XYZ file of C-alpha atoms in Angstrom:
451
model
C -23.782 29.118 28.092
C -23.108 25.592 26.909
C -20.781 25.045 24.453
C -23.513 23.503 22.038
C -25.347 26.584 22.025
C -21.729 28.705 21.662
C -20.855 26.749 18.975
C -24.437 26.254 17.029
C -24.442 30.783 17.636
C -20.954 30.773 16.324
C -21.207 28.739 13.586
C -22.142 30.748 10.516
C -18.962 33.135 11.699
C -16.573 29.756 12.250
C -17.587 28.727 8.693
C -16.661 32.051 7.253
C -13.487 31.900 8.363
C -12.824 28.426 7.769
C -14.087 29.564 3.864
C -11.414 31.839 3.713
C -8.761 30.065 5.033
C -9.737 27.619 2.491
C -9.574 29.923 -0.498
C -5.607 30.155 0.350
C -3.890 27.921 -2.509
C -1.158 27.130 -0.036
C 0.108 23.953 -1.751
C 3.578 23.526 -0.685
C 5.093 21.567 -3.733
C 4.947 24.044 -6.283
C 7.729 26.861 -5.824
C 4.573 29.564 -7.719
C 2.994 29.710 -4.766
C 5.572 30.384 -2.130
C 3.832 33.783 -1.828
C 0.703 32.265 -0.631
C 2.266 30.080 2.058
C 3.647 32.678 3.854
C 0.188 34.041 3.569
C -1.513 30.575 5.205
C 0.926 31.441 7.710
C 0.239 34.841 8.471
C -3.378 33.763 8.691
C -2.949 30.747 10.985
C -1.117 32.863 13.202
C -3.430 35.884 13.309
C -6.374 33.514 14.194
C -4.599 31.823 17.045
C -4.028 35.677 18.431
C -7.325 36.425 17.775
C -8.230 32.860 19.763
C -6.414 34.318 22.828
C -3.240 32.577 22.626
C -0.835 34.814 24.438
C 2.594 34.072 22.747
C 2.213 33.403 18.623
C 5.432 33.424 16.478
C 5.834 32.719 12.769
C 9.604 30.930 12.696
C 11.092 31.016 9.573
C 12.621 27.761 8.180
C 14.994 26.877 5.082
C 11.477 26.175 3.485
C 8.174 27.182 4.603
C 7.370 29.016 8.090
C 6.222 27.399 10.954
C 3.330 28.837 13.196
C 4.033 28.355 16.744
C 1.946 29.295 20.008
C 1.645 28.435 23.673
C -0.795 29.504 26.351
C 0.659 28.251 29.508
C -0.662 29.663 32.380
C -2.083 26.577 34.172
C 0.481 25.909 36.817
C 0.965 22.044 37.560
C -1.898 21.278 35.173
C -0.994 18.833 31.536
C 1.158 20.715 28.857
C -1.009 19.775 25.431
C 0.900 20.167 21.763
C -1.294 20.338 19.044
C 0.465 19.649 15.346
C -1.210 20.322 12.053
C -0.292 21.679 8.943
C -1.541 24.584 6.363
C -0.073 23.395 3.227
C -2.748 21.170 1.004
C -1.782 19.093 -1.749
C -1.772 20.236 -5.404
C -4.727 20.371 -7.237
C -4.413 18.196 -10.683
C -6.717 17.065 -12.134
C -8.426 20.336 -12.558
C -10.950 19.223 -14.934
C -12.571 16.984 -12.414
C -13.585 19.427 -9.531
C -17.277 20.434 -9.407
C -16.419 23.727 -8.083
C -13.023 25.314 -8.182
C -10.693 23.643 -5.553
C -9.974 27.171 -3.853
C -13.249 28.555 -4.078
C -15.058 27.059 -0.981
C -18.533 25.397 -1.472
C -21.076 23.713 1.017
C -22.874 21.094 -0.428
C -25.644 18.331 0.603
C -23.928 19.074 4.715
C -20.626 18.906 3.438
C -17.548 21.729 2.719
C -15.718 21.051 -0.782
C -12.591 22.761 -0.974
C -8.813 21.985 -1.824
C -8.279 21.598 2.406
C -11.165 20.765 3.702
C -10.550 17.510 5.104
C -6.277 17.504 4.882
C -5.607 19.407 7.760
C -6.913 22.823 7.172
C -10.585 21.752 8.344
C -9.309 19.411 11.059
C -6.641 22.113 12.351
C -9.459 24.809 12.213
C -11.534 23.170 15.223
C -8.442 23.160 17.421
C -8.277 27.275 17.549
C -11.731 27.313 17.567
C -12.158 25.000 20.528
C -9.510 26.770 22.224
C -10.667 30.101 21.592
C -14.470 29.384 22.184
C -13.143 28.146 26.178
C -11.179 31.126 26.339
C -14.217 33.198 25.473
C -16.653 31.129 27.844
C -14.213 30.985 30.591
C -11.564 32.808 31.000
C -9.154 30.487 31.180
C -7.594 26.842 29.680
C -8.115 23.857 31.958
C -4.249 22.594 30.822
C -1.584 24.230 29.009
C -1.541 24.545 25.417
C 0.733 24.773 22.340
C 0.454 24.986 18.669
C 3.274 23.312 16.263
C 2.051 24.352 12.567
C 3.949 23.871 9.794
C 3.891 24.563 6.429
C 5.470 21.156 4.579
C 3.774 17.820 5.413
C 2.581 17.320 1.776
C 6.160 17.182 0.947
C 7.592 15.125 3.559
C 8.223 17.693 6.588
C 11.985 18.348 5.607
C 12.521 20.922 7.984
C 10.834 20.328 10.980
C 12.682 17.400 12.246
C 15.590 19.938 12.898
C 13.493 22.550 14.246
C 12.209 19.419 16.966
C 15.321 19.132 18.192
C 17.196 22.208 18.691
C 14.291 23.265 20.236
C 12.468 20.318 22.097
C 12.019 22.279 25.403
C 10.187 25.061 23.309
C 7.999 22.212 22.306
C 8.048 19.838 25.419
C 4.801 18.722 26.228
C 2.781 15.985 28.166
C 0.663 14.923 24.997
C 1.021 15.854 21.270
C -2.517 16.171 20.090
C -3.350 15.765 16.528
C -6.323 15.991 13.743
C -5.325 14.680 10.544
C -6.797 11.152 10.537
C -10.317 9.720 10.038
C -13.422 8.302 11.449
C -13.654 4.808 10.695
C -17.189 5.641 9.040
C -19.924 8.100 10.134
C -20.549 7.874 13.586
C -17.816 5.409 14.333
C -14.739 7.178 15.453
C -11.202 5.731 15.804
C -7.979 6.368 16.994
C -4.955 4.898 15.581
C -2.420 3.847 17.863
C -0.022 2.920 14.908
C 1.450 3.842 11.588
C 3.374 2.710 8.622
C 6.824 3.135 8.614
C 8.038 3.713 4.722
C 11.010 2.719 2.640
C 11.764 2.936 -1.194
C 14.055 2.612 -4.442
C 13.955 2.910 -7.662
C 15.249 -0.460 -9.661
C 17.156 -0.228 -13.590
C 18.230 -3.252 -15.033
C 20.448 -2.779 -18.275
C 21.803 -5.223 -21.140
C 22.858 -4.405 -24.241
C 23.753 -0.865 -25.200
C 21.419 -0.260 -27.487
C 17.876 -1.399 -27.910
C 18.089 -4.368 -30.171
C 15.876 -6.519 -33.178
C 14.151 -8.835 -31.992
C 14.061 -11.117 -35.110
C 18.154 -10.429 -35.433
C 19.131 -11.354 -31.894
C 16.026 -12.415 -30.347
C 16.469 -15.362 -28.016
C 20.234 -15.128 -27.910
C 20.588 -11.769 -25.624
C 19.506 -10.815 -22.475
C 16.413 -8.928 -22.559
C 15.628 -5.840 -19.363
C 12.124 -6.180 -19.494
C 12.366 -9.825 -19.020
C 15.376 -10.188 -16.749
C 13.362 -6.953 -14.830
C 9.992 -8.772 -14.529
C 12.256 -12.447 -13.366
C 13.854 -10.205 -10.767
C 10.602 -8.632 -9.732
C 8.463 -11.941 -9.466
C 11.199 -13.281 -6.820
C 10.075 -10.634 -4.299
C 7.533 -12.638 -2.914
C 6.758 -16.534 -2.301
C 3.407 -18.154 -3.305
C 1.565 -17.357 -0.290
C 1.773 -13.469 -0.431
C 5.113 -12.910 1.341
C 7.986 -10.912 1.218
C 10.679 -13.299 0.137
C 13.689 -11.555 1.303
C 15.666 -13.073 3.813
C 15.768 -10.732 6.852
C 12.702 -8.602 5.913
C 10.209 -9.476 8.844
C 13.014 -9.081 11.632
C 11.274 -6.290 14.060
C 7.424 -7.512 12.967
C 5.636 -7.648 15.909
C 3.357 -11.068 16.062
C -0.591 -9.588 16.099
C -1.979 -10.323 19.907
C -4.934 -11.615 20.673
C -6.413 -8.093 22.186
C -4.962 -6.120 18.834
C -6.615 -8.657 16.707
C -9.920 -8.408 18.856
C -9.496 -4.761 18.077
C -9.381 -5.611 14.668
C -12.110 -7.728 14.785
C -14.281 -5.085 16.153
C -13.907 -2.840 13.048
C -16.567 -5.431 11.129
C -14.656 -4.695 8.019
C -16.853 -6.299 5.191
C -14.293 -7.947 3.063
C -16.674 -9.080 0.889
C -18.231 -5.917 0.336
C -14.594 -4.253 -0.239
C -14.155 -6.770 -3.043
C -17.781 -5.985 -5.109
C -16.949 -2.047 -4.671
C -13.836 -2.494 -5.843
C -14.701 -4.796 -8.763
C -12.421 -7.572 -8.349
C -12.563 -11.125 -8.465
C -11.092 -11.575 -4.949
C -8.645 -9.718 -2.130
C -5.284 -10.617 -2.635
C -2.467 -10.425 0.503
C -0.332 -12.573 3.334
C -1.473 -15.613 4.060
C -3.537 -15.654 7.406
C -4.282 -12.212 7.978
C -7.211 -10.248 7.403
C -7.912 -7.181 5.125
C -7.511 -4.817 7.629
C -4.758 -6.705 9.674
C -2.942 -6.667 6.478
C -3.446 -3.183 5.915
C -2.784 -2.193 9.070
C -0.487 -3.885 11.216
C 1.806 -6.258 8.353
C 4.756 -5.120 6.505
C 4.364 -4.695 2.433
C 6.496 -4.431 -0.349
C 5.192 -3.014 -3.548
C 5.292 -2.134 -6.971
C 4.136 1.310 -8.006
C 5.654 1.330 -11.199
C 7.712 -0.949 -14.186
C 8.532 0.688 -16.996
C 10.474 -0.039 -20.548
C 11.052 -1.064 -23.935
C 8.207 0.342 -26.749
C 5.235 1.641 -25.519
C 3.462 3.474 -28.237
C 0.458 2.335 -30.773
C 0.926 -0.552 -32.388
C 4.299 -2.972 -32.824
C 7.475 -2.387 -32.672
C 9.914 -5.723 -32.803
C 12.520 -4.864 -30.144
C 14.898 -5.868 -27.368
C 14.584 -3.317 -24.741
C 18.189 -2.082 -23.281
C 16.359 -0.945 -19.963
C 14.184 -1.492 -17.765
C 12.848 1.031 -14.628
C 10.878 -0.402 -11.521
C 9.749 1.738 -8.495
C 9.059 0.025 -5.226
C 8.034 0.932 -1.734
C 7.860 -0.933 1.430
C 5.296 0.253 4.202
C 7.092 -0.748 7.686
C 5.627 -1.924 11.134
C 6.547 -2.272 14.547
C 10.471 -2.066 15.159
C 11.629 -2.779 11.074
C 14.648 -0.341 10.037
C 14.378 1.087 6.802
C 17.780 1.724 6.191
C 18.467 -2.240 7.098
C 15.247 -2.977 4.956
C 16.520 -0.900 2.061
C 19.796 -3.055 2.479
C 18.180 -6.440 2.519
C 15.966 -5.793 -0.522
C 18.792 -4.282 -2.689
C 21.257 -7.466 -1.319
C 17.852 -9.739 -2.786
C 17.883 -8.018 -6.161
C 21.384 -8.203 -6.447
C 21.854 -11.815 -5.689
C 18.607 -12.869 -8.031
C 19.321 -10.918 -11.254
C 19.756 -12.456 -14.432
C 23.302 -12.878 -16.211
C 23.836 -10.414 -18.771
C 21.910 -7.980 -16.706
C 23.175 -4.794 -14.689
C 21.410 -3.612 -11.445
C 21.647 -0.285 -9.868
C 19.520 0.895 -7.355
C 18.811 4.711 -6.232
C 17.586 4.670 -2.448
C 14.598 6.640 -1.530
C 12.404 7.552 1.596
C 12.809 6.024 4.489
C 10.638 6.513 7.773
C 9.992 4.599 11.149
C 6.519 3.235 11.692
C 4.567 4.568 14.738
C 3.374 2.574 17.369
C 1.228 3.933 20.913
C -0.147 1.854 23.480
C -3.909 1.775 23.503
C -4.734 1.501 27.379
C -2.293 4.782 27.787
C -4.486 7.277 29.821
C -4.218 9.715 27.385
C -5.356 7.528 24.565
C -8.418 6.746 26.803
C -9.883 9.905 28.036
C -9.478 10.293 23.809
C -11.635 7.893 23.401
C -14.130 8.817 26.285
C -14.641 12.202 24.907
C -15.171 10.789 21.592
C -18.410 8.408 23.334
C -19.425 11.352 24.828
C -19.964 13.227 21.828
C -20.852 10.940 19.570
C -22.446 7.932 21.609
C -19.923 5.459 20.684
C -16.459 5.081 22.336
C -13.757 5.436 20.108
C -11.840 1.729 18.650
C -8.116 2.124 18.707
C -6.724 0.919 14.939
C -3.836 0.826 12.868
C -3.406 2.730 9.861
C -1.450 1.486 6.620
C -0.763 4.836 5.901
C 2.579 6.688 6.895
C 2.824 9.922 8.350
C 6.335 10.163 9.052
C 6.254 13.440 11.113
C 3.891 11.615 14.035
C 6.977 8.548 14.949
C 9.283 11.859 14.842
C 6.908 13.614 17.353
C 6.480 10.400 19.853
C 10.936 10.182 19.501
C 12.050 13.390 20.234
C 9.828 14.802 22.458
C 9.321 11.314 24.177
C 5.094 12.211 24.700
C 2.306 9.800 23.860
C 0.734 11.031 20.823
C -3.497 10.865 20.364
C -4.783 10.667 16.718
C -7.824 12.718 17.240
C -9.433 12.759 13.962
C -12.686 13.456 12.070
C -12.458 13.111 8.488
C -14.040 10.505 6.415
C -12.962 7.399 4.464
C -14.448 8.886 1.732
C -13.729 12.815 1.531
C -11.403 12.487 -1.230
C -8.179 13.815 0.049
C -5.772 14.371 -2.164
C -8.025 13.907 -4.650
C -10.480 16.280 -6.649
C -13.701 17.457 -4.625
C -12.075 16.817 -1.641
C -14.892 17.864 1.619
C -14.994 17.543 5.082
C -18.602 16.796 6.584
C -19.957 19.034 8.299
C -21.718 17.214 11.156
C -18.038 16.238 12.166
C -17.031 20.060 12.414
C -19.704 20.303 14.457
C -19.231 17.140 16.276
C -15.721 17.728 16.316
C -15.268 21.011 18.147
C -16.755 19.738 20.990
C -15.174 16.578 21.210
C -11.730 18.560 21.419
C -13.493 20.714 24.416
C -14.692 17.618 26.043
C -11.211 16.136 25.763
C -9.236 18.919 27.060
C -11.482 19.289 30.205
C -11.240 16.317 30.914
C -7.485 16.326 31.183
């Protein structure tokens, strides 16, 4: 039988599954529903014995378990380890789902769940895959493992450790994993590169106690003004970071990667009408997506102080609150970043004004070489699925987990995914389109024959 027809027989029971899997409010940052991650788990790894696997353990961590499984019983053939995770995010704001986030609903060809999309969909068509060759044949054309944990949404604090006390467990020839997307429908990607991440959190204060601004107005320092002074230093006129050091490790863009980018036929234009702005805004010389994807940022997510309430209130503010993060490329250290940036604010804030600084994240950014063989039978399988040959990208988004994969286990890692721009993870209604499930399954076959 061909795997179209197994899969387009299977599908109503795959979906059912996938449903209930779905209806598991596994969201890892709230301690209320620690119960119901250990059930995610317990599900994950019943399906991946009922898939054939023939070693499945739950591992317990100092947070939430991890799901691990191996089938290796093709002798001198690739080792394969697939990552994805079972905790979603939370669910706020409740009031604007169409159907409850953890009561699964198909609508108009697509699945709207809390899920869906980020990873539980995306994670589902691995088993599946593997379990539908099992079922057709017997046997796995390479070896195959499962790393799924339970904590991505909050950062993966445990399973660095896990990685490396137990790297030979885990030791594979490829690390294979769903939790990306399509760069629209019908046009798949794969991103050979990632974000690295850094932040802080910035206070200026002055006086000890918030002050009249007719009384001593104009002859104190003020935090919201020495704050915003300190702030508007950051960058120079033509969109760049103006701290001395910050670009060392920024990879110039080549003239294949920026082909590659070119062959994306981003619409700027269009961006800047959905978005309702007057015009983009970023580093001089770069592109939209170049400066999404493969330039360093720094930015502000939040500046806070002084009265914020209805109506006026004449005051000097004592403090002021700023929250920045950096995303990272090529070989940038966060930890020297960090440095740099909190050296800047130091040596540019106003008289009168105190500056401490609380560190945040900090993460690597994650870089693969496009013409590695693995990253091109990737995009192969993808053409011969969906009729066009994946584009290798880079992603402004950081998934810190994916650098600490390609490190420690020293394996190429292929960013197989099939979500949508637009499925609204994270975010309320989040879906996954169907015709990628579909497409998807037997792209991940195709892929693993062909190995």
């Amino acid at each position: 039988m061909s795997y179209e027809r197994y899969f387009q027989e299977n599908r109503e029971r795959h979906l059912k599954e996938l449903k209930q899997f779905l209806t598991i409010p596994s969201v890892s940052a709230l301690s209320e529903h620690k119960q119901d991650m250990k059930e995610a788990a317990k599900w994950v790894a019943g399906k991946l014995e009922q898939a054939g696997l023939a070693k499945v353990e739950i591992i317990p961590t100092n947070g939430h378990p991890i799901v691990y499984a191996e089938h290796t019983q093709a002798p001198g053939k690739p080792t394969v380890l697939v990552y994805g995770h079972y905790d979603v995010q939370p669910v706020d704001p409740l009031h604007l789902w169409e159907t409850p986030p953890f009561e699964p609903a198909i609508r108009g060809g697509k699945l709207f769940a809390r899920g869906a999309t980020d990873d539980k969909g995306q994670l589902f068509l691995h088993v599946k895959a593997i379990e539908a060759i099992l079922r057709q044949e017997g046997k796995l054309p390479v070896n195959v493992k499962f790393c799924i944990e339970g904590e991505e949404e909050i950062s993966s604090p445990n399973l660095p450790a896990f990685m490396k006390t137990q790297a030979d467990k885990l030791a594979a020839d490829v690390v294979l994993i769903s939790d990306t997307s399509l760069l629209a429908k019908g046009k798949p990607a794969i991103s050979t590169g990632l974000r690295g991440l850094c932040s802080l959190e910035a206070t200026i204060a002055t006086a000890n106690t918030d002050l009249h601004s007719g009384t001593f107005g104009g002859g104190v320092p003020n935090a919201l003004h020495a704050m915003v002074e300190l702030l508007s230093s950051l960058h120079d006129d033509k969109g760049r970071v103006a701290v001395d050091g910050f670009y060392e490790g920024v990879p110039e863009l080549s003239p294949d990667m920026r082909e590659e980018f070119l062959k994306q036929r981003h619409n700027e234009e269009q961006l800047r009408a959905d978005l309702g702005l007057d015009a983009l805004y970023g580093e001089e010389g770069y592109s939209f997506v170049e400066r999404t994807g493969a330039r360093p940022t720094l930015e502000l997510n939040g500046v806070w102080g002084g009265f914020q309430g209805e109506g006026t209130k004449t005051v000097i503010p004592k403090e002021a609150h700023a929250k920045i993060t950096c995303r990272l490329v090529g070989d940038q250290d966060p930890a020297k970043t960090l440095e740099r940036i909190i050296a800047h604010l130091e040596a540019h804030v106003q008289p009168g004004a105190k500056l401490t600084v609380k560190r945040g994240e900090q993460a690597r950014a994650f870089n693969m070489d496009p013409s590695h063989p693995m990253l091109q039978k990737a995009a192969d399988a993808y053409e011969r699925v969906y009729g066009t040959r994946a584009l290798f990208t880079k992603d402004g988004g950081s998934i810190p987990i994916v650098e600490t994969f390609s490190r420690i286990l020293q394996a190429p890692v292929v960013m197989m995914g099939f979500g949508l721009p637009d499925e609204n993870l994270h975010a309320p209604n989040e879906h996954f389109n169907l015709e990628n499930f579909d497409k998807g399954l037997l792209t991940i076959v195709d892929y693993l024959k062909q190995l």
